[in-house]
GROMACS .gro file of C-alpha atoms in nm:
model
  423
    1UNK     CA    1  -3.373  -4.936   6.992
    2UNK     CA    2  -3.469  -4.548   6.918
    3UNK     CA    3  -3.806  -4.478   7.106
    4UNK     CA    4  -3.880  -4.293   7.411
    5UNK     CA    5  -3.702  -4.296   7.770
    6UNK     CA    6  -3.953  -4.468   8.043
    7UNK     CA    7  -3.981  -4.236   8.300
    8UNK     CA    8  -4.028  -4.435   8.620
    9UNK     CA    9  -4.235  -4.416   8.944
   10UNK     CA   10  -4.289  -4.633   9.251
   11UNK     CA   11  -4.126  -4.972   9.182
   12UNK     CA   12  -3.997  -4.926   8.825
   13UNK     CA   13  -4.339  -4.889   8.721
   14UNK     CA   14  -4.320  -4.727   8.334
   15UNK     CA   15  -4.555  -4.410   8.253
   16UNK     CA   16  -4.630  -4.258   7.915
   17UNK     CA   17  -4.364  -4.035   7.783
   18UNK     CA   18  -4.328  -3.803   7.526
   19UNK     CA   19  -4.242  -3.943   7.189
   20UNK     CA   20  -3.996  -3.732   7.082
   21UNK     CA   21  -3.757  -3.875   7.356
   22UNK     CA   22  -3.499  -4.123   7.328
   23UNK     CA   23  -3.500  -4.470   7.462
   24UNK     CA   24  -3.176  -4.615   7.657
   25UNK     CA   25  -2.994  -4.901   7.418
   26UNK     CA   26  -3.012  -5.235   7.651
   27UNK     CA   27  -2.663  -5.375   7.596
   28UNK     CA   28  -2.801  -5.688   7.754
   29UNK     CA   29  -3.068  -5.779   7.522
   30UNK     CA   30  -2.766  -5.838   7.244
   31UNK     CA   31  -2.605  -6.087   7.424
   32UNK     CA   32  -2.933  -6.278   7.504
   33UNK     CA   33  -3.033  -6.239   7.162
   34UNK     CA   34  -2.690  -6.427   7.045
   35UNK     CA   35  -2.659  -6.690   7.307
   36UNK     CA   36  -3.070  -6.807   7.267
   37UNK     CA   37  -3.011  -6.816   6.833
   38UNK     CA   38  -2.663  -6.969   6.910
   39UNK     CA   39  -2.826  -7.287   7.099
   40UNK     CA   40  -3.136  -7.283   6.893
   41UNK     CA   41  -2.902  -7.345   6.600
   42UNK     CA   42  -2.687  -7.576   6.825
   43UNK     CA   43  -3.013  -7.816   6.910
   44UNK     CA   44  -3.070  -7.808   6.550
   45UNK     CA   45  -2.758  -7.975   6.467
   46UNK     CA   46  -2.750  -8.203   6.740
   47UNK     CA   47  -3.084  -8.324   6.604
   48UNK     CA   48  -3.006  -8.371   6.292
   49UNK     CA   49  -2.620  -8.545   6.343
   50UNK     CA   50  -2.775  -8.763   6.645
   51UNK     CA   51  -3.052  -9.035   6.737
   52UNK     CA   52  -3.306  -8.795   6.783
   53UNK     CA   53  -3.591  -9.043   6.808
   54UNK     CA   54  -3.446  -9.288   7.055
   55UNK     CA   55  -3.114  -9.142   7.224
   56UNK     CA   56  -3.206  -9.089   7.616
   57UNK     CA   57  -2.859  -8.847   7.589
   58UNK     CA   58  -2.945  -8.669   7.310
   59UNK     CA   59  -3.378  -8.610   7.435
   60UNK     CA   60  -3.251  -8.487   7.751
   61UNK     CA   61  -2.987  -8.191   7.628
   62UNK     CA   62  -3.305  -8.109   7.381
   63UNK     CA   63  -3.513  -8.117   7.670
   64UNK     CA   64  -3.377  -7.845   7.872
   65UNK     CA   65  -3.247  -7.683   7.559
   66UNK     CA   66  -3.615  -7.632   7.467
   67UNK     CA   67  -3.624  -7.278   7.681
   68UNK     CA   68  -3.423  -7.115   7.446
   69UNK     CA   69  -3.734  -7.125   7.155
   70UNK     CA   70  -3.951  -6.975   7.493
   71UNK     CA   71  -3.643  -6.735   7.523
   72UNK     CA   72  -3.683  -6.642   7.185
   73UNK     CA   73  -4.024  -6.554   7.224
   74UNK     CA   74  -3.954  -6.368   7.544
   75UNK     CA   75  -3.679  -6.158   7.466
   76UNK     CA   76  -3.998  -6.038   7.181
   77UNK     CA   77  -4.207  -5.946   7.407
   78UNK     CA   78  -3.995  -5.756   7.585
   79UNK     CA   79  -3.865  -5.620   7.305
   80UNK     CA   80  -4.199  -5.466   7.159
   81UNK     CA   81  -4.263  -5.400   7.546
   82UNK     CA   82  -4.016  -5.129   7.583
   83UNK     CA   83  -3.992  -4.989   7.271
   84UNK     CA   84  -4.405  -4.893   7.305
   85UNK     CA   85  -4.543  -4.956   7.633
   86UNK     CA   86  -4.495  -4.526   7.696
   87UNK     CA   87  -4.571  -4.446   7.311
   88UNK     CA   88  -4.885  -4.211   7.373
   89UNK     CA   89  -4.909  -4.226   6.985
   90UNK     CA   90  -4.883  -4.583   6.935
   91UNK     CA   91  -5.121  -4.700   6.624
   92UNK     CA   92  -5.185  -5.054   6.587
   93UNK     CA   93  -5.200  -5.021   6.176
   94UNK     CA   94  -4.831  -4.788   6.174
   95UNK     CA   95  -4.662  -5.083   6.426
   96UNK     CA   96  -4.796  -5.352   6.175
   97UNK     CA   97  -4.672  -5.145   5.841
   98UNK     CA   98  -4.311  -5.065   6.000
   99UNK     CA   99  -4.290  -5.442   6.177
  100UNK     CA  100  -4.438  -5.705   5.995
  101UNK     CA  101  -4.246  -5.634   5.644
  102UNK     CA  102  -3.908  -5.709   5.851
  103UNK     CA  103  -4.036  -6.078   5.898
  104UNK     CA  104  -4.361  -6.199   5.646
  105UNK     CA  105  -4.119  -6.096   5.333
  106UNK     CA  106  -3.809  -6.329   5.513
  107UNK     CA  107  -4.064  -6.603   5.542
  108UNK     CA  108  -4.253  -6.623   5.232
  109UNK     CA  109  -3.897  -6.594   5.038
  110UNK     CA  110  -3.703  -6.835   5.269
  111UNK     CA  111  -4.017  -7.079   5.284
  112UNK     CA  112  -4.017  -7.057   4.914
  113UNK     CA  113  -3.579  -7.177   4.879
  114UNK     CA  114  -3.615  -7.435   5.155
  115UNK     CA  115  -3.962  -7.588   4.951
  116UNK     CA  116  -3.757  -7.579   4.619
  117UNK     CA  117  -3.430  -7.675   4.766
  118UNK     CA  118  -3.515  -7.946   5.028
  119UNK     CA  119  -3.905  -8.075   4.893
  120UNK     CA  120  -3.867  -8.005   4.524
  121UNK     CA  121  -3.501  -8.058   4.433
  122UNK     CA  122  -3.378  -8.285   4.650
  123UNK     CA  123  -3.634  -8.518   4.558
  124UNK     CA  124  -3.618  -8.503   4.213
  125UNK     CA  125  -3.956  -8.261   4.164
  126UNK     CA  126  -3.756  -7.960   4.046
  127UNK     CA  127  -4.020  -7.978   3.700
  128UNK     CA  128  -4.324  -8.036   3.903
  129UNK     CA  129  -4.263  -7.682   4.096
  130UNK     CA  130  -4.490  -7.466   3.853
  131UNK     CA  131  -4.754  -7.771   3.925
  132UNK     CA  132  -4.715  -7.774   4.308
  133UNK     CA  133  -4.790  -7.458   4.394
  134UNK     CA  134  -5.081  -7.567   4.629
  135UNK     CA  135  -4.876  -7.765   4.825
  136UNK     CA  136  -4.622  -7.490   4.911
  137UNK     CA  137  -4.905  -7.260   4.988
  138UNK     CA  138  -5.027  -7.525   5.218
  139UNK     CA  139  -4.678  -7.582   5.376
  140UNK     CA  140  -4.630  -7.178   5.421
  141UNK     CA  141  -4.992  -7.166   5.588
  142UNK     CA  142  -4.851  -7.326   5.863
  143UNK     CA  143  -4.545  -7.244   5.856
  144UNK     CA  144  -4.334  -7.602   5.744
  145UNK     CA  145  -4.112  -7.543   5.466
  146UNK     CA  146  -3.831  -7.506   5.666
  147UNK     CA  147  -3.791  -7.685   5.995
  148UNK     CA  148  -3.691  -7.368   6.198
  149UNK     CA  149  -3.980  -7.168   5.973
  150UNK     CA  150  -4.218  -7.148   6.230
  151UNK     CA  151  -4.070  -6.945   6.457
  152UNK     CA  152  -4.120  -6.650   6.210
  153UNK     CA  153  -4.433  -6.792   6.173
  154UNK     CA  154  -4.491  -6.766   6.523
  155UNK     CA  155  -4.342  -6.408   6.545
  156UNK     CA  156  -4.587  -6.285   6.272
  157UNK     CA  157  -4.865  -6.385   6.495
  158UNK     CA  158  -4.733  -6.214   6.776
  159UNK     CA  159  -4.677  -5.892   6.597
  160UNK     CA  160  -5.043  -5.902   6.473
  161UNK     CA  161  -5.196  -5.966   6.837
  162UNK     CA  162  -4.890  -5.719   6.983
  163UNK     CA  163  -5.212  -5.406   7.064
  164UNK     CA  164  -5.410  -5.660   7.211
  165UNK     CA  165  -5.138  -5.759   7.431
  166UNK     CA  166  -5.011  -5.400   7.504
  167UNK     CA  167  -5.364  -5.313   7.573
  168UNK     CA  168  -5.386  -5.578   7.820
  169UNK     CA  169  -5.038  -5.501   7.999
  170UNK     CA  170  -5.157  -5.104   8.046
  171UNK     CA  171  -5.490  -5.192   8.155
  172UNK     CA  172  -5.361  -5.439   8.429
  173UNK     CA  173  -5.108  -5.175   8.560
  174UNK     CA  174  -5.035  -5.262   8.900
  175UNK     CA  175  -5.176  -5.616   8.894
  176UNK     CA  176  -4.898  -5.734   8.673
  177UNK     CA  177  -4.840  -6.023   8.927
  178UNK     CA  178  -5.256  -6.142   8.891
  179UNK     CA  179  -5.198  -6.108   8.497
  180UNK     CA  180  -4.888  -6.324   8.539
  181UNK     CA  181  -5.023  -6.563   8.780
  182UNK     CA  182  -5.334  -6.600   8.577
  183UNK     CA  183  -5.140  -6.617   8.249
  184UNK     CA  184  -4.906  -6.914   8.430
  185UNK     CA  185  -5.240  -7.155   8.512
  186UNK     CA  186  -5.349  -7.075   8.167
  187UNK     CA  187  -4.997  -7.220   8.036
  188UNK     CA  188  -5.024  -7.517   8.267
  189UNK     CA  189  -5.402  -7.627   8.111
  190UNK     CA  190  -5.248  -7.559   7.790
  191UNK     CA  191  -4.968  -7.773   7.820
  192UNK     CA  192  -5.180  -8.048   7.982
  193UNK     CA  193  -5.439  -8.053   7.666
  194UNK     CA  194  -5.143  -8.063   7.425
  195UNK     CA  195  -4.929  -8.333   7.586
  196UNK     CA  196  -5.211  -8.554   7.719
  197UNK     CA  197  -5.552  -8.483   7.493
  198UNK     CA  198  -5.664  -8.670   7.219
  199UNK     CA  199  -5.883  -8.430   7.008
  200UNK     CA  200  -6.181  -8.620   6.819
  201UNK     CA  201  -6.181  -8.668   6.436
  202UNK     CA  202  -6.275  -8.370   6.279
  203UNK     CA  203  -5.995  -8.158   6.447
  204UNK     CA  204  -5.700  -8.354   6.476
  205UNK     CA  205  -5.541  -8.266   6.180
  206UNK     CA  206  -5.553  -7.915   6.247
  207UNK     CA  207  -5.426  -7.994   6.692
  208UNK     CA  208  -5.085  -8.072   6.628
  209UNK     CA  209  -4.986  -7.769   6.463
  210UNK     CA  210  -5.087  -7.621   6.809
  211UNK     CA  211  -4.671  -7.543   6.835
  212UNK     CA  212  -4.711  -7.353   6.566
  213UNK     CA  213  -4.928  -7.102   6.680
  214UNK     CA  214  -4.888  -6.818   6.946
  215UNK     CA  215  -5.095  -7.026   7.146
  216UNK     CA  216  -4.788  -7.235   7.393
  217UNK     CA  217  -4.599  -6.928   7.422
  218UNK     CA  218  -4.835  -6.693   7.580
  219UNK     CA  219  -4.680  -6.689   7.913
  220UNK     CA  220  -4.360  -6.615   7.786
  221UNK     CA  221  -4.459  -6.318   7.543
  222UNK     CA  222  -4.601  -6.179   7.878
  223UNK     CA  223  -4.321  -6.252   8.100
  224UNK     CA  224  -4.123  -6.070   7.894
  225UNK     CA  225  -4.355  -5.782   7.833
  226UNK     CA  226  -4.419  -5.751   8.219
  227UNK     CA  227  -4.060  -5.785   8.272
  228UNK     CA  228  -3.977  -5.484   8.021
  229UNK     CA  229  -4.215  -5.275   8.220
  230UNK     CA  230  -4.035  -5.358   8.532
  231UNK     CA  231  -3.715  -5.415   8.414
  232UNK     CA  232  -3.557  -5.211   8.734
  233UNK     CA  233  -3.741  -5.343   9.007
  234UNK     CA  234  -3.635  -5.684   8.808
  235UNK     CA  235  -3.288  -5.573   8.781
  236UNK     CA  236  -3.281  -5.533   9.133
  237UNK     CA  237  -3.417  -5.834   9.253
  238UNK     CA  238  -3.210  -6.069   9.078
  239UNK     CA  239  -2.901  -5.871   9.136
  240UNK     CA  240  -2.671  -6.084   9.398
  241UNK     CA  241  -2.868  -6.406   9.326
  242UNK     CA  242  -2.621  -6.568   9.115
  243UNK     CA  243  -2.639  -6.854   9.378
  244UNK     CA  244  -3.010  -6.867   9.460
  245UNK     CA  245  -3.051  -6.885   9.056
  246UNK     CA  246  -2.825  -7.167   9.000
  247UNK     CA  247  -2.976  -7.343   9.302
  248UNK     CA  248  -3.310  -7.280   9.107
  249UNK     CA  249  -3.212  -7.442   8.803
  250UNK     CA  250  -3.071  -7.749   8.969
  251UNK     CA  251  -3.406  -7.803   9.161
  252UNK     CA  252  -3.634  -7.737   8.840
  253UNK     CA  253  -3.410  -7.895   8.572
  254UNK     CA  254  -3.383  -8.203   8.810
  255UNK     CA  255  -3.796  -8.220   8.782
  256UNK     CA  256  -3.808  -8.163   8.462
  257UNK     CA  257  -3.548  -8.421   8.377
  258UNK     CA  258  -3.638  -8.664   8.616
  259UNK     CA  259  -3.975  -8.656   8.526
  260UNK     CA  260  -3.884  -8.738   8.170
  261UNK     CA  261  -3.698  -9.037   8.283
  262UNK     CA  262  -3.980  -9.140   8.405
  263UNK     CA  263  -4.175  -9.142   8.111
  264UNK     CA  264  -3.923  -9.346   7.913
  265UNK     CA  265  -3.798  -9.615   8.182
  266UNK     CA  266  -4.123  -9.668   8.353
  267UNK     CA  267  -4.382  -9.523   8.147
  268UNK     CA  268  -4.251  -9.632   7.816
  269UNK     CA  269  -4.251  -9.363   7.593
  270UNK     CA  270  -4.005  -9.312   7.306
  271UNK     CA  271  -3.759  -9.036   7.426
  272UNK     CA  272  -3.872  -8.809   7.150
  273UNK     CA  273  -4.170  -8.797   7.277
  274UNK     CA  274  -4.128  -8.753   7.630
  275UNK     CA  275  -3.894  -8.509   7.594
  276UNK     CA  276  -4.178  -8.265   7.390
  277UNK     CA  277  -4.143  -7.884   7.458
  278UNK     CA  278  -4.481  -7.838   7.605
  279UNK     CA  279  -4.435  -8.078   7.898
  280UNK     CA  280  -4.649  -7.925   8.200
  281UNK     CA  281  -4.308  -8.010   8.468
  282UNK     CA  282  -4.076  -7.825   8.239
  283UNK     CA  283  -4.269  -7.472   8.272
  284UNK     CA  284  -4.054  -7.408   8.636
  285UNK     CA  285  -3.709  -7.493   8.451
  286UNK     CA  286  -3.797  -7.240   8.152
  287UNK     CA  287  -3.905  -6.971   8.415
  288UNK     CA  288  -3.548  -6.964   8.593
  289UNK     CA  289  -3.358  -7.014   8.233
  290UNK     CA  290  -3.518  -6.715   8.143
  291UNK     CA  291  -3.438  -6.558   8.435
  292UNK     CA  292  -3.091  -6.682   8.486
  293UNK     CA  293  -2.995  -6.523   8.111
  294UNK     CA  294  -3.124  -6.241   8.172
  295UNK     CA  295  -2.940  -6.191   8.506
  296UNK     CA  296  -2.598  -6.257   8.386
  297UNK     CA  297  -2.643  -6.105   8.064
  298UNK     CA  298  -2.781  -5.755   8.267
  299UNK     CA  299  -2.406  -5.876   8.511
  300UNK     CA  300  -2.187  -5.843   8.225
  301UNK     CA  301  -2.326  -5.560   8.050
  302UNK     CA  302  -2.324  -5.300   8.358
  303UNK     CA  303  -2.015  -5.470   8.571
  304UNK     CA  304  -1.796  -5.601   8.213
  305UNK     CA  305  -1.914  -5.502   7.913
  306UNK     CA  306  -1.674  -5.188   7.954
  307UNK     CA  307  -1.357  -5.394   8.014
  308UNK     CA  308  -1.456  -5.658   7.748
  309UNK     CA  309  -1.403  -5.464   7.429
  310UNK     CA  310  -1.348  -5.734   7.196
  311UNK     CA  311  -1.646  -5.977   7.320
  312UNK     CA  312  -1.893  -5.641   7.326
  313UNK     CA  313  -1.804  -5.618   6.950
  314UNK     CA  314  -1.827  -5.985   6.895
  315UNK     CA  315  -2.177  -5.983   7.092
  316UNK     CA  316  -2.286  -5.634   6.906
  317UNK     CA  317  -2.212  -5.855   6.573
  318UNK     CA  318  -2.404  -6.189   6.659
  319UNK     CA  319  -2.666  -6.027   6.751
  320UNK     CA  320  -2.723  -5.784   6.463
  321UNK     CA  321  -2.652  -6.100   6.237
  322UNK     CA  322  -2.866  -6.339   6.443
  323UNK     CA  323  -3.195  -6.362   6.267
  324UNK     CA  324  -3.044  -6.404   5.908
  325UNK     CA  325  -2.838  -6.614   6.039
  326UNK     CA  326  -3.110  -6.797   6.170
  327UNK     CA  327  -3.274  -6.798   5.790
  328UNK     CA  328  -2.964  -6.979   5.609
  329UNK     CA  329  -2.870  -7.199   5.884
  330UNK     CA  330  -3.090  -7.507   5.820
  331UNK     CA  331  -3.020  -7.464   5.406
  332UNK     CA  332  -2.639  -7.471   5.520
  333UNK     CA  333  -2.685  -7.751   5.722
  334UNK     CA  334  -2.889  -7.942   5.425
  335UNK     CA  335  -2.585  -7.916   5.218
  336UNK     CA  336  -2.343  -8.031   5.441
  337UNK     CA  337  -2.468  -8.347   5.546
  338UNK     CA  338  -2.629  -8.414   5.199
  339UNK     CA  339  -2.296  -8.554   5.079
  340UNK     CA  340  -2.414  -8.958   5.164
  341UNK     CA  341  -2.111  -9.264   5.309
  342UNK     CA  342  -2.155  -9.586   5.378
  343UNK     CA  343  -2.420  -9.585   5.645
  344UNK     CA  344  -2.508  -9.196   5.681
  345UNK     CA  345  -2.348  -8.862   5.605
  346UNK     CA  346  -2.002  -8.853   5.477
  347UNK     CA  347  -1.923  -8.579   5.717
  348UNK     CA  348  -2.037  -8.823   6.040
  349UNK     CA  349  -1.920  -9.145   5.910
  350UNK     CA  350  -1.568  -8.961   5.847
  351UNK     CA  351  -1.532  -8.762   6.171
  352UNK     CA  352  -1.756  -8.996   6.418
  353UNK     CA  353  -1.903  -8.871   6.775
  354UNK     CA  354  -1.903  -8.636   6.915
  355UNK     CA  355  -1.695  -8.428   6.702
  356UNK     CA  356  -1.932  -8.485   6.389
  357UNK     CA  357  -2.152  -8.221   6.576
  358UNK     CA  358  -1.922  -8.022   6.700
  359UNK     CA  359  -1.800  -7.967   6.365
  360UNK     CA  360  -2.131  -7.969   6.186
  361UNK     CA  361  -2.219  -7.673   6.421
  362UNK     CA  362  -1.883  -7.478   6.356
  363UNK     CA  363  -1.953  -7.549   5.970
  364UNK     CA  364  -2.297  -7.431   5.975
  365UNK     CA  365  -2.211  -7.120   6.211
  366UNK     CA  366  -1.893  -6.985   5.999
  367UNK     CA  367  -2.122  -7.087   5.627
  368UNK     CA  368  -2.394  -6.920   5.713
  369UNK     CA  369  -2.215  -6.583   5.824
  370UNK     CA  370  -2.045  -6.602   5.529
  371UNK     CA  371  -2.352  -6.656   5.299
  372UNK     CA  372  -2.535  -6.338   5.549
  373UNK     CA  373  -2.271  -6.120   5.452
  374UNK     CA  374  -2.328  -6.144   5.101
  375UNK     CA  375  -2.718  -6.094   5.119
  376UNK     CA  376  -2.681  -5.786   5.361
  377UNK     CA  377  -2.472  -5.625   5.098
  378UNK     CA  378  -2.735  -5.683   4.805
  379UNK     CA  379  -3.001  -5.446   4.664
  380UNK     CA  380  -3.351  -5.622   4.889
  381UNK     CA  381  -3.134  -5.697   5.174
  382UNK     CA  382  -3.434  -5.602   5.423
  383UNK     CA  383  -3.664  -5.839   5.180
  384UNK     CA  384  -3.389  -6.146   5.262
  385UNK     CA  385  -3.260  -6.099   5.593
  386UNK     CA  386  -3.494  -5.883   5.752
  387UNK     CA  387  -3.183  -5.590   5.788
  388UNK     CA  388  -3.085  -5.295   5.599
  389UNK     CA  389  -2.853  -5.309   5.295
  390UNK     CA  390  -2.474  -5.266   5.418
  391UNK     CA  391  -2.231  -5.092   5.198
  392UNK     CA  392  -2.000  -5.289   4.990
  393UNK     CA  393  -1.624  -5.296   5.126
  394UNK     CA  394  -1.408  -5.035   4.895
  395UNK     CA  395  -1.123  -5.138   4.705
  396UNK     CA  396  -0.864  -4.943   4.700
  397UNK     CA  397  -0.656  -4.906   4.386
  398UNK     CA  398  -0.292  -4.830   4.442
  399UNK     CA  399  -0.252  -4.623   4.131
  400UNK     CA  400  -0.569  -4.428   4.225
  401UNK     CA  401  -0.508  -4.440   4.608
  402UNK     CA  402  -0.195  -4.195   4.504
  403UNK     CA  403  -0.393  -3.969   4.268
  404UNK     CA  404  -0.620  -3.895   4.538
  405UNK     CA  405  -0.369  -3.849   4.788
  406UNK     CA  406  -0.178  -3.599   4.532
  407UNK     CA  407  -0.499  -3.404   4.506
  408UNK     CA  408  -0.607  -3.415   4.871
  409UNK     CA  409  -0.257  -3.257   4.950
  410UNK     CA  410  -0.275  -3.016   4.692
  411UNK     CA  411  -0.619  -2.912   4.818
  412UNK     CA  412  -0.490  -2.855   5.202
  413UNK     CA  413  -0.227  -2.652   5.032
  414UNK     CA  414  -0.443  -2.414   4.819
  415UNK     CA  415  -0.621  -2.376   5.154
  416UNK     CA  416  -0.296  -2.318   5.362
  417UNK     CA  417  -0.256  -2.043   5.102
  418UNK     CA  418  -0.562  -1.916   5.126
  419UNK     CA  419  -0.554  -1.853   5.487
  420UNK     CA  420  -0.236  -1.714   5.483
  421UNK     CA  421  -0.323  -1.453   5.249
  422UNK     CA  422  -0.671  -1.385   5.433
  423UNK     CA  423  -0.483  -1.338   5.782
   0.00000   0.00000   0.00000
């Protein structure tokens, strides 16, 4: 992150700077980045190597797993937060040119592979692709061709309405706790409508794509963005909570779990569905997960990042890999339970529970780093993965290796000469 330095006053309260300064890299946003995309693509193979319909088990680790896709959006808002809240030049139309490319050219090309791959191919359409182009253009509309798709969908909304919402944060300066508080009862009618309300005819095939939209994640794109501003004052607060934060979760990951319980043993609901992500008694649980990542990932970047060397690098590396990462993981995870056993894939029926997952998630981890690193180092990198081209490892050639090294030393001593006869 290369913008301006906040310049603070009162109670971490960020003013408009001058552009040409130069913002403070947040070591702690890294590792939040790499441990939310490292569960999101953890739930994802869970789901898809487990009973996700019917398993109690399984619906309740997805449950409380759901904060990390509110995490995700978040850690986005704070993002875009503190990278423009002091920009004094900040133009909607120059955010959306520099910020939108990194994600709508990901998505249409990734939507397009996962439509060929998983709804054309795998199905035996390949030949009817030139003939189905509607239906792709319906499935990237919203985006569905690819499970995990939306998100970027999601993201591309949020970039769009990002003035609105930066408008809205520096207007309310100094109310930031109304515009959160008002925000939060917003969130709670919106999750009530979309877990409880039937819409009528006419617009029910259009309601449950409501997850699709930036809609459910409002609060969340403003906690972060109100947290960015007062990222000190936040700092501060939380620091030497560690206890009153795990307390927290305890308390609100016991409602939101026991409340789900509820809804399956004596409200009989299919654990898929009570375990949705918009259910009104998990809101408190997300809140402190949010908060709880944030606080030990701010803990170990100013008390251990400096002593931790090798997991800085590690972290520094996930999370500049994270979002392609996030592009190839469901296509890796296609093809490695595609192979088919007696009774489900080979992989599962060979390994069993629970190490089919455990596996399944190493596999897909390691294969899709190793597929990243092979589109970051092609010409369009920033078209596929949404990051700049990296240079291609050099070979060295023994042969040429000493050539070079016979010149190079040949070179210093032409200039050892040199100086010697100009002294």
């Amino acid at each position: 992150m290369t913008t301006t330095v906040v310049r603070e006053v009162g109670a971490d309260v960020a003013t408009r700077a001058p552009a040409a300064a130069k913002r403070v890299y947040l070591h702690h946003l890294d590792l939040i980045r790499a441990t939310t995309f490292s569960l999101v693509i953890f739930v994802h193979c869970l789901t898809q190597t487990t009973d996700e319909f019917d398993s109690v088990p399984v619906n309740t680790a997805t449950l409380l797993l759901h904060f990390t896709r509110n995490t995700f959006f978040a850690l986005t808002g704070f993002v875009l937060m503190y990278q423009n809240f002091d920009k004094q030049d900040f133009r909607a139309v120059a955010f959306w040119r520099r910020r939108i490319k990194l994600v709508i050219f990901p998505y249409l090309i990734w939507s397009a592979i996962y439509w060929v791959v998983e709804d054309m191919w795998a199905h035996g359409r390949l030949t009817d692709v030139p003939t189905s182009l509607g239906e792709f253009a319906h499935l990237v509309s919203w985006g569905l061709s690819g499970f995990q798709m939306y998100f970027l969908f999601v993201m591309l909304q949020v970039y769009l309405l990002f003035p609105l919402v930066l408008w809205l944060v520096r207007t309310t300066l100094g109310h930031h706790g109304l515009l959160l508080g008002g925000s939060l009862l917003l969130q709670v009618g919106i999750t009530l409508a979309i877990t409880h309300w039937q819409p009528p005819a006419p617009i029910s095939d259009y309601w449950w794509h409501n997850y699709a939209t930036f809609v459910p994640y409002q609060f969340v794109i403003l906690y972060g963005a109100v947290a960015a501003v007062h990222r000190r004052a936040l700092a501060n607060f939380l620091r030497g909570k560690a206890w009153w934060l795990v307390g927290a979760l305890v308390v609100t990951g016991g409602l939101a779990v026991g409340t789900y319980l509820l809804r399956v043993w004596v409200g009989g609901q299919r654990p898929i569905d009570a375990s949705t992500a918009f259910q009104t008694t998990l809101l408190p649980f997300i809140a402190v997960a949010i908060a709880s990542l944030y606080a030990a990932a701010s803990y170990w970047a100013e008390r251990w990042r400096d002593f931790t060397p090798r997991f800085a690098r590690a972290v520094s590396y996930a999370s500049n890999r994270s979002f392609g990462v996030f592009l190839i993981h469901v296509l890796v995870l296609f093809f490695l339970l595609r192979p088919q056993a007696e009774g489900g894939p080979w992989l599962l029926e060979t390994l069993g529970q629970p190490w089919g997952t455990m596996v399944t998630y190493v596999l897909v981890l390691a294969g899709s780093l190793a597929v990243l690193e092979i589109l970051r180092r092609l010409p369009g990198s920033l078209y596929l993965t949404g990051r700049p081209r990296l240079p291609l490892p050099r070979v060295s050639v023994p042969g040429l290796a000493m050539v070079r090294r016979r010149r190079t030393t040949a070179a210093a001593d032409a200039d050892d000469a040199r100086v010697t006869v100009d002294a």
